[in-house]
Amino acid sequence: DIQMTQSPSTLSASVGDRVTITCRASQTLNSWLAWYQQRPGKAPKLLIYKTSSLQSGVPSRFSGSGSGTEFTLTISSLQPDDFATYYCLDYHSYSRTFGQGTKVEIK
Amino acid sequence: EVRLMESGGGLVQPGGSLRLSCEVSGFTFSSYWMSWVRQAPGKGLEWVANIKVDGSEKYYVDSVKGRFTISRDNAKNSLDLQMNSLRVEDTAVYYCARDWNGSGHPMDVWGQGTTVTVSS
């Protein structure tokens, strides 16, 4: 089974900061990697799919990159709404695997 | 408007059963794979199961294989998750989500979740 490892687990940042979250897979995903944002008590929201495609309605400050087994989510200028938990998702096969999550906190 | 609404959650004793349902509207249900995802209290997201557009293929996370069964009724636009032999560690918020339709993106629309508590 594929293992998805996110880093860091927690990130403290300020409004306006550039933030990068990394997701490493135990085997190649061929670009089938997505990113989600989840606020407390809410359902997850799809931000990025197929490594770098921005989901409709998602602000352009969010971007994704990577290939093979290493992927990143970048928030170019952190906004108050962005303090949340972020998850990567492997969907290269029929089953799915989430990373353990990265909580972005206010510094 | 695309909507998914889960129901059927509640309190059940270990070893018991529960059936979750997800009613959908606003899109062509029969064109999408569908998934169940859960989140234990204070923990991360865990994909549970998914089902192909016509119900012919089903996949499960190892921890629920043999205990949970995913099903769908395309005529009624509904998705179910039958959960048997429930364990304390199955306690979670369960979400249904619209999944793959060949366009490149995975779970893009989610319900609000239904809470399952397994406790004696």
GROMACS .gro file of C-alpha atoms in nm:
model
  227
    1ASP     CA    1   0.000   0.000   0.000
    2ILE     CA    2   0.111   0.354  -0.072
    3GLN     CA    3   0.213   0.570   0.223
    4MET     CA    4   0.170   0.946   0.202
    5THR     CA    5   0.388   1.156   0.433
    6GLN     CA    6   0.321   1.525   0.476
    7SER     CA    7   0.557   1.777   0.628
    8PRO     CA    8   0.548   1.969   0.844
    9SER     CA    9   0.266   1.843   1.066
   10THR     CA   10   0.212   2.193   1.200
   11LEU     CA   11   0.318   2.524   1.054
   12SER     CA   12   0.303   2.865   1.224
   13ALA     CA   13   0.285   3.159   0.987
   14SER     CA   14   0.166   3.516   0.957
   15VAL     CA   15  -0.073   3.683   0.715
   16GLY     CA   16   0.119   3.760   0.397
   17ASP     CA   17   0.373   3.480   0.440
   18ARG     CA   18   0.458   3.237   0.162
   19VAL     CA   19   0.382   2.886   0.282
   20THR     CA   20   0.492   2.552   0.139
   21ILE     CA   21   0.366   2.208   0.240
   22THR     CA   22   0.529   1.891   0.113
   23CYS     CA   23   0.381   1.550   0.047
   24ARG     CA   24   0.599   1.245  -0.022
   25ALA     CA   25   0.464   0.920  -0.160
   26SER     CA   26   0.618   0.579  -0.108
   27GLN     CA   27   0.584   0.512  -0.480
   28THR     CA   28   0.529   0.715  -0.796
   29LEU     CA   29   0.183   0.867  -0.843
   30ASN     CA   30   0.208   0.977  -1.208
   31SER     CA   31   0.065   1.321  -1.118
   32TRP     CA   32  -0.254   1.184  -0.958
   33LEU     CA   33  -0.212   1.397  -0.648
   34ALA     CA   34  -0.467   1.638  -0.502
   35TRP     CA   35  -0.475   1.888  -0.215
   36TYR     CA   36  -0.762   1.966   0.020
   37GLN     CA   37  -0.830   2.235   0.277
   38GLN     CA   38  -1.039   2.160   0.583
   39ARG     CA   39  -1.161   2.411   0.836
   40PRO     CA   40  -1.278   2.293   1.181
   41GLY     CA   41  -1.620   2.130   1.171
   42LYS     CA   42  -1.644   2.156   0.793
   43ALA     CA   43  -1.612   1.913   0.502
   44PRO     CA   44  -1.287   1.915   0.306
   45LYS     CA   45  -1.259   2.142   0.005
   46LEU     CA   46  -1.071   2.042  -0.310
   47LEU     CA   47  -0.801   2.300  -0.396
   48ILE     CA   48  -0.568   2.134  -0.646
   49TYR     CA   49  -0.598   1.819  -0.857
   50LYS     CA   50  -0.364   1.634  -1.091
   51THR     CA   51  -0.067   1.791  -0.908
   52SER     CA   52  -0.109   2.146  -1.035
   53SER     CA   53  -0.461   2.208  -1.171
   54LEU     CA   54  -0.650   2.470  -0.975
   55GLN     CA   55  -1.006   2.370  -0.888
   56SER     CA   56  -1.271   2.612  -1.010
   57GLY     CA   57  -1.331   2.897  -0.767
   58VAL     CA   58  -1.008   2.849  -0.573
   59PRO     CA   59  -0.794   3.163  -0.539
   60SER     CA   60  -0.483   3.179  -0.753
   61ARG     CA   61  -0.258   3.222  -0.448
   62PHE     CA   62  -0.283   2.843  -0.418
   63SER     CA   63  -0.059   2.640  -0.645
   64GLY     CA   64   0.066   2.286  -0.668
   65SER     CA   65   0.376   2.132  -0.817
   66GLY     CA   66   0.583   1.816  -0.816
   67SER     CA   67   0.623   1.484  -0.987
   68GLY     CA   68   0.690   1.122  -0.916
   69THR     CA   69   0.692   1.090  -0.539
   70GLU     CA   70   0.737   1.448  -0.415
   71PHE     CA   71   0.472   1.717  -0.434
   72THR     CA   72   0.419   2.062  -0.286
   73LEU     CA   73   0.132   2.295  -0.212
   74THR     CA   74   0.225   2.663  -0.202
   75ILE     CA   75   0.019   2.952  -0.072
   76SER     CA   76   0.186   3.262  -0.212
   77SER     CA   77   0.049   3.511   0.042
   78LEU     CA   78  -0.132   3.364   0.339
   79GLN     CA   79  -0.474   3.516   0.409
   80PRO     CA   80  -0.684   3.496   0.726
   81ASP     CA   81  -0.918   3.241   0.562
   82ASP     CA   82  -0.624   3.010   0.493
   83PHE     CA   83  -0.561   2.909   0.854
   84ALA     CA   84  -0.682   2.551   0.831
   85THR     CA   85  -0.560   2.195   0.791
   86TYR     CA   86  -0.436   2.077   0.453
   87TYR     CA   87  -0.429   1.720   0.322
   88CYS     CA   88  -0.273   1.563   0.019
   89LEU     CA   89  -0.448   1.275  -0.155
   90ASP     CA   90  -0.311   0.999  -0.374
   91TYR     CA   91  -0.559   0.882  -0.635
   92HIS     CA   92  -0.336   0.704  -0.885
   93SER     CA   93  -0.527   0.379  -0.834
   94TYR     CA   94  -0.888   0.294  -0.760
   95SER     CA   95  -0.832   0.329  -0.386
   96ARG     CA   96  -0.732   0.659  -0.225
   97THR     CA   97  -0.483   0.752   0.044
   98PHE     CA   98  -0.466   1.079   0.237
   99GLY     CA   99  -0.161   1.228   0.396
  100GLN     CA  100  -0.180   1.283   0.772
  101GLY     CA  101  -0.246   1.654   0.738
  102THR     CA  102  -0.067   1.985   0.797
  103LYS     CA  103  -0.221   2.237   1.032
  104VAL     CA  104  -0.146   2.598   0.941
  105GLU     CA  105  -0.166   2.811   1.254
  106ILE     CA  106  -0.145   3.183   1.321
  107LYS     CA  107   0.200   3.286   1.437
  108GLU     CA  108  -2.697   2.320  -0.715
  109VAL     CA  109  -2.491   2.009  -0.650
  110ARG     CA  110  -2.579   1.862  -0.311
  111LEU     CA  111  -2.492   1.553  -0.110
  112MET     CA  112  -2.667   1.478   0.217
  113GLU     CA  113  -2.573   1.194   0.451
  114SER     CA  114  -2.802   1.034   0.705
  115GLY     CA  115  -2.815   0.731   0.929
  116GLY     CA  116  -2.547   0.809   1.182
  117GLY     CA  117  -2.596   0.748   1.553
  118LEU     CA  118  -2.483   0.564   1.863
  119VAL     CA  119  -2.430   0.188   1.835
  120GLN     CA  120  -2.271  -0.073   2.057
  121PRO     CA  121  -1.955  -0.256   1.956
  122GLY     CA  122  -2.045  -0.546   1.730
  123GLY     CA  123  -2.357  -0.372   1.608
  124SER     CA  124  -2.461  -0.254   1.264
  125LEU     CA  125  -2.554   0.075   1.104
  126ARG     CA  126  -2.651   0.177   0.752
  127LEU     CA  127  -2.551   0.519   0.623
  128SER     CA  128  -2.718   0.679   0.323
  129CYS     CA  129  -2.623   0.965   0.096
  130GLU     CA  130  -2.882   1.136  -0.121
  131VAL     CA  131  -2.751   1.341  -0.409
  132SER     CA  132  -2.896   1.602  -0.640
  133GLY     CA  133  -2.783   1.851  -0.899
  134PHE     CA  134  -2.564   1.626  -1.114
  135THR     CA  135  -2.576   1.306  -1.315
  136PHE     CA  136  -2.516   1.058  -1.034
  137SER     CA  137  -2.469   0.763  -1.270
  138SER     CA  138  -2.166   0.929  -1.431
  139TYR     CA  139  -1.953   0.945  -1.117
  140TRP     CA  140  -1.770   0.708  -0.892
  141MET     CA  141  -1.868   0.778  -0.532
  142SER     CA  142  -1.667   0.750  -0.211
  143TRP     CA  143  -1.708   0.740   0.164
  144VAL     CA  144  -1.445   0.914   0.376
  145ARG     CA  145  -1.432   0.927   0.755
  146GLN     CA  146  -1.263   1.136   1.020
  147ALA     CA  147  -1.221   1.013   1.375
  148PRO     CA  148  -1.241   1.277   1.650
  149GLY     CA  149  -0.931   1.496   1.638
  150LYS     CA  150  -0.775   1.287   1.360
  151GLY     CA  151  -0.711   1.316   0.988
  152LEU     CA  152  -0.913   1.208   0.689
  153GLU     CA  153  -0.936   0.838   0.601
  154TRP     CA  154  -1.079   0.713   0.273
  155VAL     CA  155  -1.313   0.420   0.346
  156ALA     CA  156  -1.458   0.288   0.021
  157ASN     CA  157  -1.562   0.375  -0.331
  158ILE     CA  158  -1.786   0.235  -0.600
  159LYS     CA  159  -1.781   0.252  -0.977
  160VAL     CA  160  -2.050   0.430  -1.178
  161ASP     CA  161  -2.252   0.112  -1.238
  162GLY     CA  162  -2.171  -0.057  -0.906
  163SER     CA  163  -1.963  -0.327  -1.074
  164GLU     CA  164  -1.642  -0.246  -0.886
  165LYS     CA  165  -1.596  -0.163  -0.519
  166TYR     CA  166  -1.281  -0.090  -0.322
  167TYR     CA  167  -1.224  -0.067   0.053
  168VAL     CA  168  -0.955   0.036   0.297
  169ASP     CA  169  -0.810  -0.275   0.461
  170SER     CA  170  -0.950  -0.192   0.806
  171VAL     CA  171  -1.313  -0.226   0.689
  172LYS     CA  172  -1.287  -0.510   0.437
  173GLY     CA  173  -1.535  -0.785   0.518
  174ARG     CA  174  -1.732  -0.559   0.754
  175PHE     CA  175  -1.850  -0.267   0.541
  176THR     CA  176  -2.036  -0.280   0.209
  177ILE     CA  177  -2.079   0.013  -0.026
  178SER     CA  178  -2.371   0.017  -0.268
  179ARG     CA  179  -2.557   0.255  -0.494
  180ASP     CA  180  -2.895   0.291  -0.661
  181ASN     CA  181  -2.864   0.505  -0.971
  182ALA     CA  182  -3.241   0.514  -1.018
  183LYS     CA  183  -3.281   0.673  -0.675
  184ASN     CA  184  -2.960   0.884  -0.682
  185SER     CA  185  -2.850   0.727  -0.358
  186LEU     CA  186  -2.535   0.582  -0.207
  187ASP     CA  187  -2.523   0.356   0.098
  188LEU     CA  188  -2.266   0.220   0.339
  189GLN     CA  189  -2.368  -0.087   0.536
  190MET     CA  190  -2.146  -0.116   0.842
  191ASN     CA  191  -2.142  -0.443   1.035
  192SER     CA  192  -1.933  -0.570   1.327
  193LEU     CA  193  -1.866  -0.213   1.430
  194ARG     CA  194  -1.568  -0.137   1.650
  195VAL     CA  195  -1.489   0.151   1.882
  196GLU     CA  196  -1.226   0.265   1.629
  197ASP     CA  197  -1.499   0.311   1.364
  198THR     CA  198  -1.622   0.614   1.558
  199ALA     CA  199  -1.599   0.907   1.319
  200VAL     CA  200  -1.776   1.160   1.106
  201TYR     CA  201  -1.857   0.987   0.778
  202TYR     CA  202  -1.868   1.191   0.458
  203CYS     CA  203  -1.993   1.087   0.117
  204ALA     CA  204  -1.814   1.249  -0.174
  205ARG     CA  205  -1.851   1.267  -0.549
  206ASP     CA  206  -1.548   1.103  -0.699
  207TRP     CA  207  -1.394   1.027  -1.036
  208ASN     CA  208  -1.572   1.075  -1.369
  209GLY     CA  209  -1.271   1.070  -1.598
  210SER     CA  210  -1.219   1.445  -1.596
  211GLY     CA  211  -0.904   1.429  -1.384
  212HIS     CA  212  -1.018   1.529  -1.041
  213PRO     CA  213  -1.102   1.312  -0.742
  214MET     CA  214  -1.352   1.386  -0.464
  215ASP     CA  215  -1.471   1.738  -0.547
  216VAL     CA  216  -1.811   1.767  -0.378
  217TRP     CA  217  -1.876   1.653  -0.022
  218GLY     CA  218  -2.173   1.617   0.207
  219GLN     CA  219  -2.184   1.774   0.551
  220GLY     CA  220  -2.110   1.443   0.724
  221THR     CA  221  -2.296   1.215   0.964
  222THR     CA  222  -2.157   1.111   1.301
  223VAL     CA  223  -2.117   0.747   1.400
  224THR     CA  224  -2.035   0.668   1.762
  225VAL     CA  225  -1.949   0.312   1.860
  226SER     CA  226  -1.956   0.277   2.234
  227SER     CA  227  -2.094   0.055   2.506
   0.00000   0.00000   0.00000
